[in-house]
Tab-separated table of C-alpha atoms (C1' of nucleotides) in Angstrom:
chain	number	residue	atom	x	y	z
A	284	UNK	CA	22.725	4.353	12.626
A	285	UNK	CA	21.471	4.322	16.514
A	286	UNK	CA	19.800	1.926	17.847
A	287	UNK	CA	16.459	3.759	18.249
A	288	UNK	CA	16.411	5.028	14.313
A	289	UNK	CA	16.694	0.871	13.703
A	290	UNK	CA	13.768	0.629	16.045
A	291	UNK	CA	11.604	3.347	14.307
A	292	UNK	CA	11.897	1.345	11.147
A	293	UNK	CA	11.292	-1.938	12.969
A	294	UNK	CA	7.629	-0.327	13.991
A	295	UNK	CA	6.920	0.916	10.547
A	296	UNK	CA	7.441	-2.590	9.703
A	297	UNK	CA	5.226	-4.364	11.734
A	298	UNK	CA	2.743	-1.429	11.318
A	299	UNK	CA	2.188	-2.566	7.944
A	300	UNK	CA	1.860	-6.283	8.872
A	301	UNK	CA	-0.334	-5.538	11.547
A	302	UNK	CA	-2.523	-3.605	8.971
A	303	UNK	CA	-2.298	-7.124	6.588
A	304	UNK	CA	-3.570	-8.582	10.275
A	305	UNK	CA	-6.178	-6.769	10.857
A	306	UNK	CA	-7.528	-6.763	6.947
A	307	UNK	CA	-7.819	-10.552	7.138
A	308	UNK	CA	-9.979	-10.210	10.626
A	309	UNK	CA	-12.428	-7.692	8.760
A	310	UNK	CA	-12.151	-9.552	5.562
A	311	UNK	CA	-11.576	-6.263	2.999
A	312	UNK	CA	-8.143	-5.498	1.062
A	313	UNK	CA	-6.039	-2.451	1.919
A	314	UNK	CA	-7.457	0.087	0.368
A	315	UNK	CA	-10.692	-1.043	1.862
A	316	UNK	CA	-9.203	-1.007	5.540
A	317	UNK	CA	-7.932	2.375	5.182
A	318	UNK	CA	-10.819	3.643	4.104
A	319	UNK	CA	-12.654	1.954	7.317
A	320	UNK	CA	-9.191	3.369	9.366
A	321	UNK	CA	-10.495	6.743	7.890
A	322	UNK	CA	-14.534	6.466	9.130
A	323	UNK	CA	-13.308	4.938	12.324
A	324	UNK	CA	-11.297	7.836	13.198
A	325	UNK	CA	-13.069	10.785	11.567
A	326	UNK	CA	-16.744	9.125	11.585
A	327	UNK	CA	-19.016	9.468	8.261
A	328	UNK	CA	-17.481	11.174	5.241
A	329	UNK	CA	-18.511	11.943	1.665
A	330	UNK	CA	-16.876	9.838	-1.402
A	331	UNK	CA	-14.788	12.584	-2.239
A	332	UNK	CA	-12.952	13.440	1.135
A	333	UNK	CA	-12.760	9.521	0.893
A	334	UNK	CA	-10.866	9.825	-2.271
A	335	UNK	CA	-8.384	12.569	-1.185
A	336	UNK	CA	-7.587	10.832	2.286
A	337	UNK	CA	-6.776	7.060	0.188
A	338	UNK	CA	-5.074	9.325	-2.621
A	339	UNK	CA	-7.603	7.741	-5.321
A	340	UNK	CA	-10.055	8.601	-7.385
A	341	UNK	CA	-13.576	9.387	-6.775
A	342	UNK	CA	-14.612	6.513	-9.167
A	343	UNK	CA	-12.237	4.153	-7.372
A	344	UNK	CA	-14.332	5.151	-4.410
A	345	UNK	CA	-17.266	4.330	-5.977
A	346	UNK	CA	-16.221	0.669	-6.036
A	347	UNK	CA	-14.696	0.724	-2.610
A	348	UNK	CA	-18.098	1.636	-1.033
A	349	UNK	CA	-19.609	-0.938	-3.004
A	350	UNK	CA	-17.402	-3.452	-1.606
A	351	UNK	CA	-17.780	-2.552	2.035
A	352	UNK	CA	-21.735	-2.119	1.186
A	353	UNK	CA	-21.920	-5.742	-0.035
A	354	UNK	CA	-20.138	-6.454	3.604
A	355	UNK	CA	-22.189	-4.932	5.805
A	356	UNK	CA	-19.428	-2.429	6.798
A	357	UNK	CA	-20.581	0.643	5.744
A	358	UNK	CA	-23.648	2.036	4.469
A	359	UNK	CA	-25.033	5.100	2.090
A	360	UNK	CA	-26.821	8.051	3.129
A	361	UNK	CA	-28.054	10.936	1.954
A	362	UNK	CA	-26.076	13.945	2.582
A	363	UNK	CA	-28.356	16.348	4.205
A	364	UNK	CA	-26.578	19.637	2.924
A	365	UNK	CA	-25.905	18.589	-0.495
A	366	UNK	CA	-28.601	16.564	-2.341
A	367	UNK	CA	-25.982	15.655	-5.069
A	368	UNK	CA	-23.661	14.219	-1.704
A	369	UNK	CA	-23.426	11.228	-0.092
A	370	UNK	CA	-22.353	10.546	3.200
A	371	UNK	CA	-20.736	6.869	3.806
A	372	UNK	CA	-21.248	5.731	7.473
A	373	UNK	CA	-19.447	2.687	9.392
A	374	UNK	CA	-21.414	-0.106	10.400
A	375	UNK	CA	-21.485	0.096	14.270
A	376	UNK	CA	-20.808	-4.460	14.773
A	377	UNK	CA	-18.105	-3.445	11.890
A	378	UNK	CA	-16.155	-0.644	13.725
A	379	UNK	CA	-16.767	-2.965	17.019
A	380	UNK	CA	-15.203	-5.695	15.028
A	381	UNK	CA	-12.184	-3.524	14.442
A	382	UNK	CA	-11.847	-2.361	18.008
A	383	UNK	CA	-11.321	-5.587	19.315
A	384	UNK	CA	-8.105	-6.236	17.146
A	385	UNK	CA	-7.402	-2.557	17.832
A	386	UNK	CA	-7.662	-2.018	21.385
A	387	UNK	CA	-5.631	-4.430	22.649
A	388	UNK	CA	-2.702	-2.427	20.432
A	389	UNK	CA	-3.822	0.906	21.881
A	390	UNK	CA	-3.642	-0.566	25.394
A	391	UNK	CA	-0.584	-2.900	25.153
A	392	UNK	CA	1.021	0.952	23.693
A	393	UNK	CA	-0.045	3.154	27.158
A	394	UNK	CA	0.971	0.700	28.948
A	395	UNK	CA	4.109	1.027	28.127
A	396	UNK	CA	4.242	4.129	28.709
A	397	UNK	CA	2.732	3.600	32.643
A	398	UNK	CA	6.163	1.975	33.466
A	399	UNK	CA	8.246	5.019	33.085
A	400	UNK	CA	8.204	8.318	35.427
A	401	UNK	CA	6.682	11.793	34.392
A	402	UNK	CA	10.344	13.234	33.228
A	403	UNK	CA	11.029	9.946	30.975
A	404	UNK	CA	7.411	10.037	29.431
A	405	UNK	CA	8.227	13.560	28.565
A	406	UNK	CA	11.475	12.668	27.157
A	407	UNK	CA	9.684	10.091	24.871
A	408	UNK	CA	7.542	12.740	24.112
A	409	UNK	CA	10.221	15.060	22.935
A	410	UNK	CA	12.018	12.708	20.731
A	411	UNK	CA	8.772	11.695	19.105
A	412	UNK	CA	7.722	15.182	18.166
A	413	UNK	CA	10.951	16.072	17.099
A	414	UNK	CA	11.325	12.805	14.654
A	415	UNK	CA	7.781	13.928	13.097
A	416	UNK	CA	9.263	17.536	12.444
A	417	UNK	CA	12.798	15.360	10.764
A	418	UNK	CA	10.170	13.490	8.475
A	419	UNK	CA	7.828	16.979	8.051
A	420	UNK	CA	11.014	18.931	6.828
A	421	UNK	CA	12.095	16.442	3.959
A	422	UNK	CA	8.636	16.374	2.940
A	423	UNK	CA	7.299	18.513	0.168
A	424	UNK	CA	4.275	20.112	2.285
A	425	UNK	CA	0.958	18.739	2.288
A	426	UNK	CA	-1.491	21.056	2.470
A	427	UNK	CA	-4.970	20.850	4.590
A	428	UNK	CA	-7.498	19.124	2.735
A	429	UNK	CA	-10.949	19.742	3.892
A	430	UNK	CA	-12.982	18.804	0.618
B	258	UNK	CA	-4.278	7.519	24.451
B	259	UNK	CA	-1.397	9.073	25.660
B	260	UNK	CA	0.288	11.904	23.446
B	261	UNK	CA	3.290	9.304	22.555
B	262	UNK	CA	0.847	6.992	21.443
B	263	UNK	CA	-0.829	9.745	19.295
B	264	UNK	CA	2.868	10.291	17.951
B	265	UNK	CA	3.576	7.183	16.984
B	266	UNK	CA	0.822	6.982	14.847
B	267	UNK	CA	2.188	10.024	12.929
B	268	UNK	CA	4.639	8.640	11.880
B	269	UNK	CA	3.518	5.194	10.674
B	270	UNK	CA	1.550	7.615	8.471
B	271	UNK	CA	4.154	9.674	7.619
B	272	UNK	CA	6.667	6.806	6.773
B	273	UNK	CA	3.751	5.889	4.564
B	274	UNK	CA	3.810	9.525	2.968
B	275	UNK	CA	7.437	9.357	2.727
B	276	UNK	CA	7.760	5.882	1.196
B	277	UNK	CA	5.102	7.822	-1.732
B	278	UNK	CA	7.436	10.462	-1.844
B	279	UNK	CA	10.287	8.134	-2.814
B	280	UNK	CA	8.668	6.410	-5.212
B	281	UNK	CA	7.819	9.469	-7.118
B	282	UNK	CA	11.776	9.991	-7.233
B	283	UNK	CA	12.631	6.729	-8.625
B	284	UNK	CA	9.325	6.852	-10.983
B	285	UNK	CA	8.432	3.275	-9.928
B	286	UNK	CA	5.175	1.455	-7.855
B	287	UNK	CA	5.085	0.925	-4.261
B	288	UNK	CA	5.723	-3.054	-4.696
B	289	UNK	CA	8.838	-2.100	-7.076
B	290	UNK	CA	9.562	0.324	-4.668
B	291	UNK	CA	9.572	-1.991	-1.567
B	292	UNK	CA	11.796	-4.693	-4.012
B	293	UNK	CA	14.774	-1.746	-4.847
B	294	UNK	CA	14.215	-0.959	-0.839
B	295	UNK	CA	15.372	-4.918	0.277
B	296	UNK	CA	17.626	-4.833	-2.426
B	297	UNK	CA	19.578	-1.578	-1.159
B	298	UNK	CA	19.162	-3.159	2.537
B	299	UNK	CA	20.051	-6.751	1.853
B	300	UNK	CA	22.337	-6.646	-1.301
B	301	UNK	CA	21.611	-8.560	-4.371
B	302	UNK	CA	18.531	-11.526	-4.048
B	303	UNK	CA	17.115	-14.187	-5.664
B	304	UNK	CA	13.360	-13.426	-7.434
B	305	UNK	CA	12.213	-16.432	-4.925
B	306	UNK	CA	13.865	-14.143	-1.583
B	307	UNK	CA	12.247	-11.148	-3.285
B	308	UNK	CA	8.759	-12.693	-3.009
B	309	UNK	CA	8.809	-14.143	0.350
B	310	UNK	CA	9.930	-10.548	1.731
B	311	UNK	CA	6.866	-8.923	-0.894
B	312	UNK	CA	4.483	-10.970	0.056
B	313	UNK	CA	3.363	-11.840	-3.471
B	314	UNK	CA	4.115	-14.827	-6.225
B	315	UNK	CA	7.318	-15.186	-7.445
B	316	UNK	CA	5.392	-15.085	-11.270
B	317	UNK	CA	4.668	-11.662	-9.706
B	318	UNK	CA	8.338	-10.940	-9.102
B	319	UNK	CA	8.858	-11.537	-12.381
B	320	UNK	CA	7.428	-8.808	-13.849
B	321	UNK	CA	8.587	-6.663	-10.757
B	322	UNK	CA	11.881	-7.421	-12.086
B	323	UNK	CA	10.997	-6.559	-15.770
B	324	UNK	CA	9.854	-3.432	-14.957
B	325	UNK	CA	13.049	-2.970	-12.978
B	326	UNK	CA	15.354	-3.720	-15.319
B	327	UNK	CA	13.377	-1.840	-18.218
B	328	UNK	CA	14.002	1.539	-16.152
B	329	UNK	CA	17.314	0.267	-14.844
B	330	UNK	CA	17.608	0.428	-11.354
B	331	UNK	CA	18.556	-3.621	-11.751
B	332	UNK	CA	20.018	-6.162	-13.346
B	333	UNK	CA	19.383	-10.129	-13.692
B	334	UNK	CA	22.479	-12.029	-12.984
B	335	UNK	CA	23.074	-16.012	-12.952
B	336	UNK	CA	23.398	-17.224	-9.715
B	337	UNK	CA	26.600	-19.226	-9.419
B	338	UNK	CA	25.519	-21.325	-6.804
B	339	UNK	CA	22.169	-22.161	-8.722
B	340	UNK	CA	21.811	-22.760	-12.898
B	341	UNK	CA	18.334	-22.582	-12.429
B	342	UNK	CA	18.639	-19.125	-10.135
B	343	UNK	CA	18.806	-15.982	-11.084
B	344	UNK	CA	20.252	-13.119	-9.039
B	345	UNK	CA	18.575	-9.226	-9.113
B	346	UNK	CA	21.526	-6.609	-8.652
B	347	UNK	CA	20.524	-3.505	-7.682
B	348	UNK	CA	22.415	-0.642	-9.953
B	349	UNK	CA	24.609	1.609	-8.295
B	350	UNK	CA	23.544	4.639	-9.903
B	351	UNK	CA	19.925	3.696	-8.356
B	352	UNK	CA	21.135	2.961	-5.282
B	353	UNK	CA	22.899	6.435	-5.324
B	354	UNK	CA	19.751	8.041	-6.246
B	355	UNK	CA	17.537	6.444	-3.173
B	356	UNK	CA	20.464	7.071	-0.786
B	357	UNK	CA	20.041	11.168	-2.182
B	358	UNK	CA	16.861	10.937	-0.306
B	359	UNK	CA	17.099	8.319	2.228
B	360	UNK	CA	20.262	9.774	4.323
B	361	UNK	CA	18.894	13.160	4.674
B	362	UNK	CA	15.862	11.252	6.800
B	363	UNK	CA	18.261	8.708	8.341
B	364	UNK	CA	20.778	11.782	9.378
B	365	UNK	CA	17.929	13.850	10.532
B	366	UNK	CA	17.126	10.823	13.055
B	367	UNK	CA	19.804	10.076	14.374
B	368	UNK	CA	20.595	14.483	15.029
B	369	UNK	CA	17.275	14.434	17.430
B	370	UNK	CA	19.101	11.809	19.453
B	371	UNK	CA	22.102	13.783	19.892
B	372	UNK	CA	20.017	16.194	21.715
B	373	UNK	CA	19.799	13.747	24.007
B	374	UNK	CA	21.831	12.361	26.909
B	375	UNK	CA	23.057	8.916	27.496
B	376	UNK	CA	20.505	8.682	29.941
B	377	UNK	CA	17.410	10.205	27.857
B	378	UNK	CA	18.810	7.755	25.138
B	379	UNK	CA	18.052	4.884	26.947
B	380	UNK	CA	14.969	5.687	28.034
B	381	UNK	CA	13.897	6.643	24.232
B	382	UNK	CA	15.091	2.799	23.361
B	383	UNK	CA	13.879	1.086	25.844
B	384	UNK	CA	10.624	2.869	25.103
B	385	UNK	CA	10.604	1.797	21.411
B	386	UNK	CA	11.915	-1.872	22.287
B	387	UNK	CA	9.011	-2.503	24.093
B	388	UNK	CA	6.652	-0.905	21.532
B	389	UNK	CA	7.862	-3.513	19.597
B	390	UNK	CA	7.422	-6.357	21.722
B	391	UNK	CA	3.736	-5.273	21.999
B	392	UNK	CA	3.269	-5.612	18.246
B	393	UNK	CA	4.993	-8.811	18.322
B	394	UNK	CA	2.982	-10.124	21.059
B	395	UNK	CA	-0.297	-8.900	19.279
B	396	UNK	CA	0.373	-10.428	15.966
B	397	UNK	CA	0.572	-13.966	15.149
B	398	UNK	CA	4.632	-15.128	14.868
B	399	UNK	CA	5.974	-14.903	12.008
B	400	UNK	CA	9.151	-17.350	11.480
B	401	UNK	CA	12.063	-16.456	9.673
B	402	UNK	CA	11.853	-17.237	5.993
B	403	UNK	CA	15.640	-17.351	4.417
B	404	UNK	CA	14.380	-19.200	1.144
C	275	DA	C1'	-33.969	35.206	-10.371
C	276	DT	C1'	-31.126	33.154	-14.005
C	277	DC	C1'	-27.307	31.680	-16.579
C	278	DG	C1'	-22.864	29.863	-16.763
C	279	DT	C1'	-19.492	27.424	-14.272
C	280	DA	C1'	-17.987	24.156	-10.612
C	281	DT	C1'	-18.693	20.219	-7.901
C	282	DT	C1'	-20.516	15.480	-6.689
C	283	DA	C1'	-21.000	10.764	-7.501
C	284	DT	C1'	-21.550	7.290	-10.839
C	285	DT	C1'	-20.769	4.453	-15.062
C	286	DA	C1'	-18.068	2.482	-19.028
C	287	DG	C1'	-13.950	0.993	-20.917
C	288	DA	C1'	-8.924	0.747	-20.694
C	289	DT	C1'	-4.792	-0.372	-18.121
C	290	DC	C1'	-1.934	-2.235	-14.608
C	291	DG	C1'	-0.592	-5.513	-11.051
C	292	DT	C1'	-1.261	-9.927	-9.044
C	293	DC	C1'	-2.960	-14.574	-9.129
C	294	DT	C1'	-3.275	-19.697	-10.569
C	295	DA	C1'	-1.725	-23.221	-13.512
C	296	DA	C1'	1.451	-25.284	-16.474
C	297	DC	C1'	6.044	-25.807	-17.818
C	298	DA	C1'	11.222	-26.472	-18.678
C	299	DA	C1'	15.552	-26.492	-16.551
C	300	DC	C1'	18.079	-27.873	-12.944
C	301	DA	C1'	19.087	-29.637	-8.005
C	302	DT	C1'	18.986	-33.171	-4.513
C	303	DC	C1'	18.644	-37.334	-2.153
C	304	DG	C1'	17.727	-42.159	-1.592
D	170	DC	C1'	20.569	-42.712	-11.595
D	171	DG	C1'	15.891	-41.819	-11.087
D	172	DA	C1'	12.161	-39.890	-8.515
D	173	DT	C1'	10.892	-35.800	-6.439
D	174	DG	C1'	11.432	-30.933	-5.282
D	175	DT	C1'	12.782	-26.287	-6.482
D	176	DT	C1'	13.484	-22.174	-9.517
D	177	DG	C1'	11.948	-18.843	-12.625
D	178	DT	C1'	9.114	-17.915	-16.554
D	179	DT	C1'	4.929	-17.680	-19.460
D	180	DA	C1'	-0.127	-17.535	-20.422
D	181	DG	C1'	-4.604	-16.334	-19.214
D	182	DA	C1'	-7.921	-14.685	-15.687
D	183	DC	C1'	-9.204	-11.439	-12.270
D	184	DG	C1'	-9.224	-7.413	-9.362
D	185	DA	C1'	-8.356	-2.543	-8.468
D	186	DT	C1'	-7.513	1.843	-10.319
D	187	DC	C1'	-7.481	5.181	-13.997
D	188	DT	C1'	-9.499	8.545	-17.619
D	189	DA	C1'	-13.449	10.311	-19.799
D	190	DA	C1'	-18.163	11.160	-20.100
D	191	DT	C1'	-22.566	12.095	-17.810
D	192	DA	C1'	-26.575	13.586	-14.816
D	193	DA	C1'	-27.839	16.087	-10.880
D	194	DT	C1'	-27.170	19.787	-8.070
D	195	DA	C1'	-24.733	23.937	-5.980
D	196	DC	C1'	-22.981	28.521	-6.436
D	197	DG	C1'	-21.482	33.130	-8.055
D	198	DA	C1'	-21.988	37.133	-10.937
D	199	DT	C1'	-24.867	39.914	-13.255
DNA sequence: ATCGTATTATTAGATCGTCTAACAACATCG
DNA sequence: CGATGTTGTTAGACGATCTAATAATACGAT
């Protein structure tokens, strides 16, 4: 195995204990951080895109909100097309909160990158696209959910 | 963020995807799954190893191992060294199974690097090592536990 | 327009996984 | 040896998710 596959699986790793970090600084438990992951990055969403993006149920959803509700993380609001839909929206101090433990990550990452020339970046570029497509092939396909 | 950046973010989530996708094969949890994955890696542990590395109680590793051994993918051993240890063997026929659908992934990774020269190869590691060393830096140390 | 069907979010109750606390067996060290 | 620590297990509590049922609303075909 080269060195770099090793590598890969080192930053899965610590991926997943930086996620443990950062769910201690905001105080919620996995499921609850990826869900926050999910409104950071996407903005306000309905319960049931929620659902299909954490692969659980609608009703575990329900009890998700409520914990990030009782928080102050996110909060409920009416979903202006649908009166049966509801639209969950981050708490601005909350996804500030987040950034703070996040950015540093982000920048620390470009950084890196700054210290190599145009042709290298592109290299790195390359090889990262390519080991997506390696992990896309062996992967029964996952169709677009839009729900 | 820089497109490598972007990447790299892929496939944390897609190890995540994948590491769902193996669990289906083996029909067990993502903790039980994460226990038969140190146990391929490291060889046979003790229930007290297996909880350090899962994060959880060794009361919890207890039933971990239960359900492992009801669906037998491992077996409890004495420890030799230890009357009051126990040792969890991971069955060959389980390890067989995983490897089915680990070493088309691990193969697949290590082909995109032979696309590469000696050159682009070093670039792509020294890259990654220092992805690493930003995580590191960001998250509070960890020591090594050996328990 | 209206009726039947589908979708949305919630609740209630069951189930599963992890925790804390207590324990028995054994190790270790002064 | 005897006090103290460690190992793994059990019992009971709790938390998170599931299935099933429900009310409110959307939507499509006639």
């Amino acid at each position: 195995m080269h060195p770099a596959t090793t590598l890969l699986r080192d930053i899965a790793d610590l991926t997943t204990e930086f996620e443990r970090h950062l769910g201690r600084q905001l105080t919620v438990n996995p499921t609850d951080l990826e869900a926050m992951d999910h409104l950071i990055r996407e903005g306000a969403l309905s319960p049931t895109e929620l659902a299909n993006r954490l692969h659980i149920t609608t009703a575990a959803v329900t009890t998700v909100v409520d914990r990030l509700v009782a928080v102050g993380h996110v909060s409920r609001e009416a979903n202006p097309r649908d009166r049966r839909g509801v639209l969950v929206v981050p708490a601005p101090e909350s996804v500030r909160r987040a950034m703070s433990t996040l950015m540093p990550m982000i920048l620390g990452m470009d950084d890196v990158l700054s210290d190599f020339n145009d042709a290298e970046k592109d290299t790195i570029t390359s090889y990262l696209s390519r080991v997506v497509a390696v992990y896309r092939a062996q992967l029964p396909s996952k169709p677009a959910d839009s729900a």
